[in-house]
Each structure stands twice: as structure tokens, then as C-alpha cells.
mmCIF file with all atom_site columns, C-alpha atoms in Angstrom:
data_model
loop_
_atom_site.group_PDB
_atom_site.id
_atom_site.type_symbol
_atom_site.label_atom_id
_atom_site.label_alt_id
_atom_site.label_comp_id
_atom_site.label_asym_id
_atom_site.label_entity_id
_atom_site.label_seq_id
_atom_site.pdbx_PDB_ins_code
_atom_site.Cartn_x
_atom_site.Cartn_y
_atom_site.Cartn_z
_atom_site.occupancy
_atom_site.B_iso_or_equiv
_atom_site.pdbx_formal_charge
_atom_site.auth_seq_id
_atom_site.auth_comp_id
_atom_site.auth_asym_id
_atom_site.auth_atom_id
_atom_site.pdbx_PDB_model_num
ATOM 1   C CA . UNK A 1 1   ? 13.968  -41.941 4.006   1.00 68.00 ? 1   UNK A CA 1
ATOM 2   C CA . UNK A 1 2   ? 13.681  -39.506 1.368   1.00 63.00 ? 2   UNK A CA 1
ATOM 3   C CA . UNK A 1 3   ? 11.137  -37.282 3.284   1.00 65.00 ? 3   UNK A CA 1
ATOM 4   C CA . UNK A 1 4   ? 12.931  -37.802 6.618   1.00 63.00 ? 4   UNK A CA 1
ATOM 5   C CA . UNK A 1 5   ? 16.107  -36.255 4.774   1.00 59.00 ? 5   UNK A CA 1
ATOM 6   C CA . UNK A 1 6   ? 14.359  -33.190 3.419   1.00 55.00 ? 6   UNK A CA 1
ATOM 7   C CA . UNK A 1 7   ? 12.545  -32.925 6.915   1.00 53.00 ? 7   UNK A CA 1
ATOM 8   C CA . UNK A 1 8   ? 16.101  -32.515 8.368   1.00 52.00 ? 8   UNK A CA 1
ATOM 9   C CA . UNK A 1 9   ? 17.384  -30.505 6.122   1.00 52.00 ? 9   UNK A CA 1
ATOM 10  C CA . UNK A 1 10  ? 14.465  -28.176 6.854   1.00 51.00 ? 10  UNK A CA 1
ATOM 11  C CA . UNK A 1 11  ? 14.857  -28.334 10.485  1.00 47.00 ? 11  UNK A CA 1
ATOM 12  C CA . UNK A 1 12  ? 18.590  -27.343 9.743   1.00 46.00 ? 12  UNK A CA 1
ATOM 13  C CA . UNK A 1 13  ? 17.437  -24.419 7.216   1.00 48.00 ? 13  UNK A CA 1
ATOM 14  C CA . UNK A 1 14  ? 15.158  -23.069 10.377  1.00 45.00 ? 14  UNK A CA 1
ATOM 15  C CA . UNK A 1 15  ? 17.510  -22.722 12.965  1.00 45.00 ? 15  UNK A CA 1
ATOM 16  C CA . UNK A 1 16  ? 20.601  -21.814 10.883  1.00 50.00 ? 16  UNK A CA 1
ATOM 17  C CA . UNK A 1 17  ? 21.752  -18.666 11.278  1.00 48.00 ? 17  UNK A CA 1
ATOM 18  C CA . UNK A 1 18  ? 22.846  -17.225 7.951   1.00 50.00 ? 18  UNK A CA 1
ATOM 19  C CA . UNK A 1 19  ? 25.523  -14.485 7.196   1.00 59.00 ? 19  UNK A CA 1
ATOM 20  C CA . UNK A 1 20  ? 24.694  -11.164 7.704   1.00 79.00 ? 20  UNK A CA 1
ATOM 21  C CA . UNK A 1 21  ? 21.106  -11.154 8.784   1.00 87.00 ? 21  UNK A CA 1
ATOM 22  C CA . UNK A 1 22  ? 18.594  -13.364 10.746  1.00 91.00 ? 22  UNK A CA 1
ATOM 23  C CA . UNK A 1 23  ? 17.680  -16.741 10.618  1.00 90.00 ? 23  UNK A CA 1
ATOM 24  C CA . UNK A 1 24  ? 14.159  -17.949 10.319  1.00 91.00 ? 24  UNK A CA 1
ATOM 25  C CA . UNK A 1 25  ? 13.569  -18.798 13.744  1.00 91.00 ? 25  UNK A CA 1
ATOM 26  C CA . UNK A 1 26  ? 15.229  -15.921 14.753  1.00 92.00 ? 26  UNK A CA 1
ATOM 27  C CA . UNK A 1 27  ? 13.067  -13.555 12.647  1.00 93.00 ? 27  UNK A CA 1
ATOM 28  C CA . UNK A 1 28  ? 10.093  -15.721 14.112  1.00 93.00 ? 28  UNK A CA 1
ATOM 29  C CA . UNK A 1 29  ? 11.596  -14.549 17.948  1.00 93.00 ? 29  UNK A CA 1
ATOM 30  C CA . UNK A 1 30  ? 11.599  -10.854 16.505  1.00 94.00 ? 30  UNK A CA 1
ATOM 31  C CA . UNK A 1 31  ? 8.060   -11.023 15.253  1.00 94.00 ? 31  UNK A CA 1
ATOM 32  C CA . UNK A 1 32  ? 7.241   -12.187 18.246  1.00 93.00 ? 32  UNK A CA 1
ATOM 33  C CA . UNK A 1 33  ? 8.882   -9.359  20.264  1.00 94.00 ? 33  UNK A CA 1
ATOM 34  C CA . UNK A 1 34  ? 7.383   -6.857  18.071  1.00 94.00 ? 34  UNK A CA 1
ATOM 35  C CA . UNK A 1 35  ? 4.020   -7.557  18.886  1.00 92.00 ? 35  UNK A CA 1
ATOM 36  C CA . UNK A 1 36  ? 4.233   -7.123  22.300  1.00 91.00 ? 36  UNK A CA 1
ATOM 37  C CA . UNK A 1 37  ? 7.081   -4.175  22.524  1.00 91.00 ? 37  UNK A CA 1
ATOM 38  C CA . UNK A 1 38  ? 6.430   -2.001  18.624  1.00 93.00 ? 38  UNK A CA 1
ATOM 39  C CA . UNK A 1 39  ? 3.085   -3.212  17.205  1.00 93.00 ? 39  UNK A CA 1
ATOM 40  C CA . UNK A 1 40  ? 3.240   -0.423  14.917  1.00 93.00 ? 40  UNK A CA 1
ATOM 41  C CA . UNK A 1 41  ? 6.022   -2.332  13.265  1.00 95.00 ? 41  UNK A CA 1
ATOM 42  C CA . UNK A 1 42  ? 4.776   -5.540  12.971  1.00 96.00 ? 42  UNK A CA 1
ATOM 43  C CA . UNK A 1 43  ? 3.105   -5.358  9.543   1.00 96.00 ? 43  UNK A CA 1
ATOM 44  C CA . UNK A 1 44  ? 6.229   -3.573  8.155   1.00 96.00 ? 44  UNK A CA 1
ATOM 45  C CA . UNK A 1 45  ? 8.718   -6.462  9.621   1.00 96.00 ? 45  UNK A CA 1
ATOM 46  C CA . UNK A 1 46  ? 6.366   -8.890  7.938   1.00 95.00 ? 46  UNK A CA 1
ATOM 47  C CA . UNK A 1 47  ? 6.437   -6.863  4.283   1.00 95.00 ? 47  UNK A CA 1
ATOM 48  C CA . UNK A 1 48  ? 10.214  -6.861  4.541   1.00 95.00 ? 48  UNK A CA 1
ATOM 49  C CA . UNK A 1 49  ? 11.334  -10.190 5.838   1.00 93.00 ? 49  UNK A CA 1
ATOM 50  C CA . UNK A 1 50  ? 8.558   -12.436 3.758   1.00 92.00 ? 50  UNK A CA 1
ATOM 51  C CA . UNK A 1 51  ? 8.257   -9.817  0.596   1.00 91.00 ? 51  UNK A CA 1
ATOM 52  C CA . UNK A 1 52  ? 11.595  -8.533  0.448   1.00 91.00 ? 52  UNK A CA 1
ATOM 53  C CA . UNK A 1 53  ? 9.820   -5.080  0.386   1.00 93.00 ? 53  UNK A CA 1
ATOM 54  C CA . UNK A 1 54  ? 12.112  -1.584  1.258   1.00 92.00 ? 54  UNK A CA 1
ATOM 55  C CA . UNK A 1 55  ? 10.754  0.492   3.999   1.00 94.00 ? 55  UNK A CA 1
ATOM 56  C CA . UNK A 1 56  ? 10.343  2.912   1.459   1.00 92.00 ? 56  UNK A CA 1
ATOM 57  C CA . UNK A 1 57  ? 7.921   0.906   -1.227  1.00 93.00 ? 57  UNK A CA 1
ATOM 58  C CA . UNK A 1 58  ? 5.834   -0.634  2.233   1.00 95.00 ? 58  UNK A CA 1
ATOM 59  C CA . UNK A 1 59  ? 4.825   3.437   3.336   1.00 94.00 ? 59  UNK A CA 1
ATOM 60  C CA . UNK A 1 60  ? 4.119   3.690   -0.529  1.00 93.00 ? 60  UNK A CA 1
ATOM 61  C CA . UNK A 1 61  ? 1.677   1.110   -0.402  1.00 94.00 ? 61  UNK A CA 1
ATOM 62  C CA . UNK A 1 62  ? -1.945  2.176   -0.471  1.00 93.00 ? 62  UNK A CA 1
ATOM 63  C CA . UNK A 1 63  ? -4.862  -0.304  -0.623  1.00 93.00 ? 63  UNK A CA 1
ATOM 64  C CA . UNK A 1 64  ? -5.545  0.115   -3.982  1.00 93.00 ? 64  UNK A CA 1
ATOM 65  C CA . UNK A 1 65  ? -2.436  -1.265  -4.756  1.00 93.00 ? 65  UNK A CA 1
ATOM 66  C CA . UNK A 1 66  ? -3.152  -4.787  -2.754  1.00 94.00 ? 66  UNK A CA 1
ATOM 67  C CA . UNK A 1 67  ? -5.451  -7.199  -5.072  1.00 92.00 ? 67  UNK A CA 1
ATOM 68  C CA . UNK A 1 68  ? -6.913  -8.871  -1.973  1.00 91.00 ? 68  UNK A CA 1
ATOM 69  C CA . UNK A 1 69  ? -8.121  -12.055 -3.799  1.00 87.00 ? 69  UNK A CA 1
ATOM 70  C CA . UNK A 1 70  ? -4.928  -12.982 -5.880  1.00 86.00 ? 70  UNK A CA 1
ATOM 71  C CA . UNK A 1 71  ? -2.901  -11.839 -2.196  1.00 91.00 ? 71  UNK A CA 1
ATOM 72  C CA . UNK A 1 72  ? -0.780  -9.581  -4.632  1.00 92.00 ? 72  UNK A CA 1
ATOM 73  C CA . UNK A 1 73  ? 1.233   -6.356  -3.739  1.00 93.00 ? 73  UNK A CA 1
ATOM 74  C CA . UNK A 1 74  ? 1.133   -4.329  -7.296  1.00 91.00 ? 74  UNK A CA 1
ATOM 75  C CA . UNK A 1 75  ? 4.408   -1.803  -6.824  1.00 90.00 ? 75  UNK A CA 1
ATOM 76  C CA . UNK A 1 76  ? 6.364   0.739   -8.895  1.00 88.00 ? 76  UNK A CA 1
ATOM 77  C CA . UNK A 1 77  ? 10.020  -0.916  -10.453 1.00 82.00 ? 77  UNK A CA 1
ATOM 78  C CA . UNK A 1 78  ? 12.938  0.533   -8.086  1.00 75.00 ? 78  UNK A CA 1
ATOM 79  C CA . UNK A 1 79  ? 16.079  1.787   -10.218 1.00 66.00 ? 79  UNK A CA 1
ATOM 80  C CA . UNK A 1 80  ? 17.650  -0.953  -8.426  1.00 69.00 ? 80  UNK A CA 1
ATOM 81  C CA . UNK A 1 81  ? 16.690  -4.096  -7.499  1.00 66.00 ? 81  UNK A CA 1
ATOM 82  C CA . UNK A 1 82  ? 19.266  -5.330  -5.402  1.00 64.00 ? 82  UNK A CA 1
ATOM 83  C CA . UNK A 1 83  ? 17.093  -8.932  -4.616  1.00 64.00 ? 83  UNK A CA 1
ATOM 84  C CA . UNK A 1 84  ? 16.454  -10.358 -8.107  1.00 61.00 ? 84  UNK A CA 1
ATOM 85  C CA . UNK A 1 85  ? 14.927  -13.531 -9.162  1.00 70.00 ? 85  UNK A CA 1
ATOM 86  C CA . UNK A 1 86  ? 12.547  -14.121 -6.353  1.00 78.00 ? 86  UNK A CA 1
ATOM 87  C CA . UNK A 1 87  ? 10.025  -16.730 -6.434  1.00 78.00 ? 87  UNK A CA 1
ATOM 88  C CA . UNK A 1 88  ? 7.493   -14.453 -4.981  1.00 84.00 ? 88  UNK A CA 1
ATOM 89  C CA . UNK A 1 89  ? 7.742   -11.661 -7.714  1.00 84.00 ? 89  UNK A CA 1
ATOM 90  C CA . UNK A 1 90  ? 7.730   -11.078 -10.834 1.00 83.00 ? 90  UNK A CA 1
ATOM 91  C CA . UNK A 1 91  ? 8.616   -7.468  -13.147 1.00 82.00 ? 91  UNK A CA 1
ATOM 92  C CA . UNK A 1 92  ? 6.570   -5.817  -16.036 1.00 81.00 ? 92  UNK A CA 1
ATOM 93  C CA . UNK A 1 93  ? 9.578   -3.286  -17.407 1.00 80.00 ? 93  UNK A CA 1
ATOM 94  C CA . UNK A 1 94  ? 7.165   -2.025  -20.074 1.00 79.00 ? 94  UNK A CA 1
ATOM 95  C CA . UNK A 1 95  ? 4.524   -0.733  -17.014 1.00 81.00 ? 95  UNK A CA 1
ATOM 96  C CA . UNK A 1 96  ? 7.319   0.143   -14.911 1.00 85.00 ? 96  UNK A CA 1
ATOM 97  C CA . UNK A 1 97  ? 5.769   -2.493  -12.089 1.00 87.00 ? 97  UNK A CA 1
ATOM 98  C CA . UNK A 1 98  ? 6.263   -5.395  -10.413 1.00 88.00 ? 98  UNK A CA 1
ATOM 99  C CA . UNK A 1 99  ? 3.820   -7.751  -8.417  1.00 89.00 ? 99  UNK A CA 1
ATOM 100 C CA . UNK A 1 100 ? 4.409   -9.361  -5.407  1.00 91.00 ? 100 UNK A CA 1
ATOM 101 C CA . UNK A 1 101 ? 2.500   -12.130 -4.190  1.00 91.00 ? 101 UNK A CA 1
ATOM 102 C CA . UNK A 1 102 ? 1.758   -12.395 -0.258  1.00 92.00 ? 102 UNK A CA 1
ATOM 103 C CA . UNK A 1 103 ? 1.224   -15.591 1.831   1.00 90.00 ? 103 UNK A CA 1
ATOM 104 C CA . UNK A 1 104 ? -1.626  -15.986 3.606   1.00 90.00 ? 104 UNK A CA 1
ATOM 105 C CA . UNK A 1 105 ? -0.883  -14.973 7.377   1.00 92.00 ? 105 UNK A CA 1
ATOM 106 C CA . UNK A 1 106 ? 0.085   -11.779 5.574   1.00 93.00 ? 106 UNK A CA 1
ATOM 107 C CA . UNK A 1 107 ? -2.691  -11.049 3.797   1.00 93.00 ? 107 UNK A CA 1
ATOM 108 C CA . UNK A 1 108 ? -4.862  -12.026 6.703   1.00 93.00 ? 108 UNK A CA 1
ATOM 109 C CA . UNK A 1 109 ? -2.747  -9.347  8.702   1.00 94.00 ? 109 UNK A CA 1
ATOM 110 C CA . UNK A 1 110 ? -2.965  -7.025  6.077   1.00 95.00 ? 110 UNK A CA 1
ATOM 111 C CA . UNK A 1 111 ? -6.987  -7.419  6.204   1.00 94.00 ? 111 UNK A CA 1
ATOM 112 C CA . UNK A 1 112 ? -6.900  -6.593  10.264  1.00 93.00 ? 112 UNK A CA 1
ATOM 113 C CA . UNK A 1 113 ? -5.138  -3.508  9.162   1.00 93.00 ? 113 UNK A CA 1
ATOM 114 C CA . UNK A 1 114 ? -7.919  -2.572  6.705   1.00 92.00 ? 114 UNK A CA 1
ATOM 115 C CA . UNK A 1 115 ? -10.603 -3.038  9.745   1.00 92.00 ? 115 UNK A CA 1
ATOM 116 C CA . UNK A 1 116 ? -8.185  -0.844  11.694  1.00 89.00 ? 116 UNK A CA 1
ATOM 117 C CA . UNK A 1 117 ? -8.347  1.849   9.319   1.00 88.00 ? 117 UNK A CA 1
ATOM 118 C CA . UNK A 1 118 ? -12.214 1.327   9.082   1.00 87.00 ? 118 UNK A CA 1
ATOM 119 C CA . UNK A 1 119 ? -12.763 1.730   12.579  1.00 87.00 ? 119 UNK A CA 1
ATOM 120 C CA . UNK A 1 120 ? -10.159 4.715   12.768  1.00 85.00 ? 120 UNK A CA 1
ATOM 121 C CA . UNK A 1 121 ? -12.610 6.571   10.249  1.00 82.00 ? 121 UNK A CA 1
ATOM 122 C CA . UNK A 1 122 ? -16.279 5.562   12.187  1.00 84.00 ? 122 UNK A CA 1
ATOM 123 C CA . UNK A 1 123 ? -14.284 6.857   15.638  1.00 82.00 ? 123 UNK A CA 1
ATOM 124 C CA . UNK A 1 124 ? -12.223 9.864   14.807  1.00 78.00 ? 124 UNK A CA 1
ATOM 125 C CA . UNK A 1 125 ? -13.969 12.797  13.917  1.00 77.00 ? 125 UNK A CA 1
ATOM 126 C CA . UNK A 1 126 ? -10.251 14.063  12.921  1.00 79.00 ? 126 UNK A CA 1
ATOM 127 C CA . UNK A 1 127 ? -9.005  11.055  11.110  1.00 80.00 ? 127 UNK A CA 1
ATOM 128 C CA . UNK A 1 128 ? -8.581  11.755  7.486   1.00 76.00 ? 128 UNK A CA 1
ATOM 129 C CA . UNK A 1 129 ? -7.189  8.678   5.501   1.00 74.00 ? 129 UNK A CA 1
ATOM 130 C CA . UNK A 1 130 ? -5.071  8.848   2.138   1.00 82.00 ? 130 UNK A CA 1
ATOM 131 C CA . UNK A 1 131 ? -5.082  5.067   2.240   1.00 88.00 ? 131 UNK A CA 1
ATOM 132 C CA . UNK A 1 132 ? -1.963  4.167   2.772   1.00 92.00 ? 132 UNK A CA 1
ATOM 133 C CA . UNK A 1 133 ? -1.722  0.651   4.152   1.00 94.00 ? 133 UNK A CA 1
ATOM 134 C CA . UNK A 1 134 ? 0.786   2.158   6.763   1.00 94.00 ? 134 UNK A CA 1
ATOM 135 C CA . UNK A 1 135 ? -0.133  5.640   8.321   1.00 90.00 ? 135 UNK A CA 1
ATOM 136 C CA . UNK A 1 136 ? 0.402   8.337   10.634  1.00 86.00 ? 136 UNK A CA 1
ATOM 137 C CA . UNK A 1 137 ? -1.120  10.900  12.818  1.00 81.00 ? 137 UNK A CA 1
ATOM 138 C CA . UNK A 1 138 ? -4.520  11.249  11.422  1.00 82.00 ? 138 UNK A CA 1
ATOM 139 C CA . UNK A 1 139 ? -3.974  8.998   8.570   1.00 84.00 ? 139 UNK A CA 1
ATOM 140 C CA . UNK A 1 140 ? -0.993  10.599  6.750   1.00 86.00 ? 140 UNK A CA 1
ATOM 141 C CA . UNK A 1 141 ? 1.838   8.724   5.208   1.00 89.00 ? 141 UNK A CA 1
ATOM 142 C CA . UNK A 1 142 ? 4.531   7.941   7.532   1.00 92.00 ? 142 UNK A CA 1
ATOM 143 C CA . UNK A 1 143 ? 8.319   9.123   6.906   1.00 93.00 ? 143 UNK A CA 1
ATOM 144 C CA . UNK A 1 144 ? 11.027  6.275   6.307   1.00 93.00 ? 144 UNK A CA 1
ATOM 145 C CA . UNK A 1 145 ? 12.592  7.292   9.910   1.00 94.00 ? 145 UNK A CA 1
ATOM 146 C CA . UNK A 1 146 ? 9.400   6.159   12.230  1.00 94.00 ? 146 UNK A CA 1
ATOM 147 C CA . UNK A 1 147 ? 10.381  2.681   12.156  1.00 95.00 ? 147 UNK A CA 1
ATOM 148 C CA . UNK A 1 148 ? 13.781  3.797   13.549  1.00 95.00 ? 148 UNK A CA 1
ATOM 149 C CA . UNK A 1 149 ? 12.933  3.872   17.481  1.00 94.00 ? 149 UNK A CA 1
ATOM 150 C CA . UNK A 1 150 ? 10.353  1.266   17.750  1.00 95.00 ? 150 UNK A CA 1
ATOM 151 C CA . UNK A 1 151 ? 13.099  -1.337  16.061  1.00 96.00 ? 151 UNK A CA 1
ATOM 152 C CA . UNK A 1 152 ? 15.772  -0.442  18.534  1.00 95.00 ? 152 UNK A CA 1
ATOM 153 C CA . UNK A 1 153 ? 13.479  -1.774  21.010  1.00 94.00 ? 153 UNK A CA 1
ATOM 154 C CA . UNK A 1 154 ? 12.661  -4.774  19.385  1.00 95.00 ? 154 UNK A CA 1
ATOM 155 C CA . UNK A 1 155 ? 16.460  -5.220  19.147  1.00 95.00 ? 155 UNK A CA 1
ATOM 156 C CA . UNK A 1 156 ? 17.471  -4.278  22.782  1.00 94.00 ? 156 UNK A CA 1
ATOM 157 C CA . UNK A 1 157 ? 14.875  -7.523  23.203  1.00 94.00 ? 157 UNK A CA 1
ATOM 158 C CA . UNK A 1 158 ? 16.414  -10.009 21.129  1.00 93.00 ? 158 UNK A CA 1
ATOM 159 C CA . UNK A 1 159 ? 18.509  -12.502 22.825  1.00 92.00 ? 159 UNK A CA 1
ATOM 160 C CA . UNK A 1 160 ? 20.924  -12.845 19.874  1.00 92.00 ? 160 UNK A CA 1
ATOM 161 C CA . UNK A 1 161 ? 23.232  -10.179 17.645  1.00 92.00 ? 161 UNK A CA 1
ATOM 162 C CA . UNK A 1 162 ? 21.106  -8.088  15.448  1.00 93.00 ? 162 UNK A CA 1
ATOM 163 C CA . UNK A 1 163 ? 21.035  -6.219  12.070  1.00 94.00 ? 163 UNK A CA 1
ATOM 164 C CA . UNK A 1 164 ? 19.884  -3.168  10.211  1.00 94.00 ? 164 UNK A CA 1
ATOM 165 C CA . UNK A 1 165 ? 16.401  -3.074  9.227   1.00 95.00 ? 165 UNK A CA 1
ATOM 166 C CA . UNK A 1 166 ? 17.505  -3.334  5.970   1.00 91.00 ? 166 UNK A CA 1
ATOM 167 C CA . UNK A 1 167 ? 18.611  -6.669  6.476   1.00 92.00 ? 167 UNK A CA 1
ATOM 168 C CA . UNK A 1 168 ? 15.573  -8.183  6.891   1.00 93.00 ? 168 UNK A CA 1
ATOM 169 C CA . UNK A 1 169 ? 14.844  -8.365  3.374   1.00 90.00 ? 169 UNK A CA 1
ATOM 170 C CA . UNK A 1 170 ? 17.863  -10.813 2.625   1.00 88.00 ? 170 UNK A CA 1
ATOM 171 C CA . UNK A 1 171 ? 15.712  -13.308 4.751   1.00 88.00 ? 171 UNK A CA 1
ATOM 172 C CA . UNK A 1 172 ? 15.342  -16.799 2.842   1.00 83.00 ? 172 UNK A CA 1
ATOM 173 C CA . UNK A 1 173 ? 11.864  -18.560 4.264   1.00 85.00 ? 173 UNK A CA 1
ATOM 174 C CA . UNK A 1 174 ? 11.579  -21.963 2.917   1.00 83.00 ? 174 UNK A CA 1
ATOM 175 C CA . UNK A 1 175 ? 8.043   -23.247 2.491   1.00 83.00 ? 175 UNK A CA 1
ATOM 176 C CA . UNK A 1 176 ? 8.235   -25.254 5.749   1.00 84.00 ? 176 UNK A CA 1
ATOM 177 C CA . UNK A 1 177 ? 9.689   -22.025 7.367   1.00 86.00 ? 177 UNK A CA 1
ATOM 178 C CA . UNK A 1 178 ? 5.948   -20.076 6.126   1.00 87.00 ? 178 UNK A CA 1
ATOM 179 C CA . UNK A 1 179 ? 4.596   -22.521 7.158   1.00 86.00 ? 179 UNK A CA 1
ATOM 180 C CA . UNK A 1 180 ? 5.578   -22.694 11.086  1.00 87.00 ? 180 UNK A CA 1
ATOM 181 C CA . UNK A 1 181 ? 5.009   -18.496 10.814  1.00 89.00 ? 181 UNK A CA 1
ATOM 182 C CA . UNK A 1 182 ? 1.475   -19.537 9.767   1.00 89.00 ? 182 UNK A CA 1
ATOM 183 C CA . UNK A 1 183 ? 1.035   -21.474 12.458  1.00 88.00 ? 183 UNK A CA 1
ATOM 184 C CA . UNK A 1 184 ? 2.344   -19.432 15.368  1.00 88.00 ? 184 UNK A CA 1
ATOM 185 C CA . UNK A 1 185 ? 1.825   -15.494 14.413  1.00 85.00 ? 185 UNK A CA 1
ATOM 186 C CA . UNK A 1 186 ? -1.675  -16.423 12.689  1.00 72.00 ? 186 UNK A CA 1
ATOM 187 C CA . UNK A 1 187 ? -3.484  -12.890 12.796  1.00 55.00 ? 187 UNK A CA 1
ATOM 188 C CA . UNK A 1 188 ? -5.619  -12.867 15.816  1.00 53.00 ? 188 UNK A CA 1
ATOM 189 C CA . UNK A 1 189 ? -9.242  -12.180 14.181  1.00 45.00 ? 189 UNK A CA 1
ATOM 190 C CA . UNK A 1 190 ? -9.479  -11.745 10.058  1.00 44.00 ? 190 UNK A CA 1
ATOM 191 C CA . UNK A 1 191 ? -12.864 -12.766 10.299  1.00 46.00 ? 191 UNK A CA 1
ATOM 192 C CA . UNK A 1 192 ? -14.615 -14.948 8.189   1.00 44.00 ? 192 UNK A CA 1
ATOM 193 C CA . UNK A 1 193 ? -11.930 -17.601 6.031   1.00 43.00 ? 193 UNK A CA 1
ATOM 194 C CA . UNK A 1 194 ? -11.272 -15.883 2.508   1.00 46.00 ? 194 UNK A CA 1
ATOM 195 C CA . UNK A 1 195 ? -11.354 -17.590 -1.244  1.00 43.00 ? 195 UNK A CA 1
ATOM 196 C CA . UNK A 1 196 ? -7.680  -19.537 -1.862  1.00 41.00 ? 196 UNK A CA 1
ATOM 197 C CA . UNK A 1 197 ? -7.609  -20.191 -5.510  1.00 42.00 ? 197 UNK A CA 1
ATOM 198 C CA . UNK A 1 198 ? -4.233  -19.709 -5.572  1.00 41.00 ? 198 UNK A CA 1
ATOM 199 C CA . UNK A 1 199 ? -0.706  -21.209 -5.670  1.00 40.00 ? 199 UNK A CA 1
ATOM 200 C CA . UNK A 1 200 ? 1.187   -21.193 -2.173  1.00 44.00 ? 200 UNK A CA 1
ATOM 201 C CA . UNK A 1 201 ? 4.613   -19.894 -1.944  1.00 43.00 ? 201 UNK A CA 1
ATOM 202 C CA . UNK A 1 202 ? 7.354   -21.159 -3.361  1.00 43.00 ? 202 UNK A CA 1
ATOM 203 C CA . UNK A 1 203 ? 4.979   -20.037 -6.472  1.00 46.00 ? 203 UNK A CA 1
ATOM 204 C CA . UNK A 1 204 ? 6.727   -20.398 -9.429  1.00 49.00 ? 204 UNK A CA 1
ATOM 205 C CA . UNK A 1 205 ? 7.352   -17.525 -12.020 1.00 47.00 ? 205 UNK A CA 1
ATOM 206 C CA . UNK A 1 206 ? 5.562   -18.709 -14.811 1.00 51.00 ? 206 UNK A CA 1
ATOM 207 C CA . UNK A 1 207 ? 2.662   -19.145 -12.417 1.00 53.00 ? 207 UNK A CA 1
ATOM 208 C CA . UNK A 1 208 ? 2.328   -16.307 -11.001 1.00 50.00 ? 208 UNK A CA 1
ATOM 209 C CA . UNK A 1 209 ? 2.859   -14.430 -14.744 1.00 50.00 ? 209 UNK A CA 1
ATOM 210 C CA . UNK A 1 210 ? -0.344  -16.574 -15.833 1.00 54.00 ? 210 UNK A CA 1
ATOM 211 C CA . UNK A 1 211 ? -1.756  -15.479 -12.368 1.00 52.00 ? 211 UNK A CA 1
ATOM 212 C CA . UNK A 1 212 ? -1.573  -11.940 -13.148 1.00 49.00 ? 212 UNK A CA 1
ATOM 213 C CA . UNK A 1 213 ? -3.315  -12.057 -16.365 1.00 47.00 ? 213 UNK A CA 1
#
């Protein structure tokens, strides 16, 4: 009974809409709309909505910042945080960082990305990377206003009210919510299955401090 509750409650979590931004299954809907309509934006929706990342600290990210086998996101300490005490992170004032740690469907994204880049540099003679895990026009760091356009059309898509982009960081994803994401928006080809010697999310602080050591 006990597992048939918290299977409900779940279910109820998934498809609840919360107050001022998108529920999981509508995020899910989005994600799904963005591959198909704004591809560019897909790894950014994913940063903000499962990492709580800014716009801002995702066209900041480089790959040496990404520890690929802890799935970790090392990032410079806003002024602000405006989203504190999440599971997923954890701050080091005296090194003026924080660390992030990614599920897996993300990282496994976020490894496609690095073959894009890869194949960018074998194919254009013109391509110069700095990088950056997002970029521009022969591998430049993108401006905080690109992802403006290619979300309206996501939006004009969506069969329900939507938000600012901003809002996609207030997204709560359960476990069981990761879990369905895992399952449907699974990156296509990541190639061969990587080490996981690590927790899964919800990770809990203390973890991922003894993680990072």
C-alpha cells in the first residue's frame, strides 16, 4: 500500500501544474517540441530546467569545466543565488565555485555535443573552437539573446500557457519525474555505455561534498 501511495503521489507530482512555471510533463512536451522546431536550444532547456542553470552560466560553460566521469558541472558562485539548497549542488565560498551534478540523459547529451564539436573541427576549414559547450558562428560564444527567437517558437507550439525562459529553472523533477525524461528524450547515439560509479539524483549534499573530493 505504501508504494502504491508514493506511486500516486508521483503520478500527481508529474502532471501537476505548479505556480508560475511548468510542470514536469509539461516541460517533457517542451523538450519534445524543441527538438523538432529549435534544436539549438535543446541542450540549454535541459541545463536550465534539470540544473537550475541561468542562460548566462550555460554559454559560460566550456568543456573543461564538465568532469565527464563524476557527470559534474564545475561553475563560478553568482552574487545571487536566487535557488538555494538544491539537492543537485553544492557551494565552495572559499573558491568562489559551485558544482553541479548532471543526470545521466544529460550528460549523455552533453557527450553528443562534444562529437558535434569534434566533427565541426575535422569538416570546417573555418571553424575555430574556444570550447564552449554552447557556440556560435564558427565556434564563438553565443550572446544571452540567441535563445530569444528559437524559444518563441517552441512556445507558439505548446498547447498550454507558457513562461519566461527564466522560469524554467524553478522546475522541481522528482526522481520518478528523471526518470520518465530518461526514458523518453534518451540521447539518440552517445556511443558506447559510460562508467556510473555514482549516486543518482536526488544525491544528497553530504554525498556529493565527499564526491567532489
Amino acid at each position: 500500500m505504501k508504494e502504491r501511495k508514493k506511486a500516486e503521489e508521483d503520478l500527481h507530482n508529474y502532471y501537476e501544474v505548479p505556480s508560475g512555471t511548468y510542470s514536469p510533463q509539461q516541460l517533457l512536451q517542451m523538450l519534445q517540441i524543441c527538438k523538432l522546431e529549435a534544436p539549438v536550444l535543446y541542450l540549454p532547456m535541459l541545463l536550465a530546467s534539470t540544473a537550475g542553470l541561468r542562460i548566462s552560466e550555460i554559454l559560460e560553460v566550456t568543456f573543461r569545466d564538465i568532469h565527464f566521469y563524476n557527470q559534474t558541472i564545475c561553475l563560478s558562485l553568482p552574487v545571487k543565488d536566487d535557488l538555494p539548497n538544491r539537492t543537485d549542488t553544492i557551494t565552495i565560498p572559499e573558491e568562489n565555485t559551485k558544482m553541479v551534478y548532471l543526470a545521466d540523459f544529460v550528460m549523455d547529451e552533453i557527450r553528443l555535443q562534444k562529437e558535434r564539436l569534434e566533427a565541426c573541427q575535422k569538416t570546417a576549414p573555418d571553424f575555430n573552437p574556444s570550447g564552449y559547450l554552447i557556440w556560435g558562428r564558427n565556434g564563438s560564444q553565443r550572446q544571452n539573446n540567441f535563445i530569444n527567437k528559437p524559444y518563441a517558437r517552441i512556445c507558439a507550439k505548446c498547447p498550454f500557457p507558457t513562461f519566461p525562459w527564466k522560469e524554467l529553472r524553478r522546475i522541481k523533477l522528482s526522481a520518478s519525474s528523471m526518470k520518465r525524461f530518461a526514458q523518453t528524450l534518451g540521447a539518440e547515439n552517445s556511443g558506447p555505455p559510460q562508467p556510473r560509479g555514482i549516486p543518482k539524483i536526488p544525491i544528497d549534499r553530504s554525498d556529493l561534498i565527499e564526491l567532489m573530493k
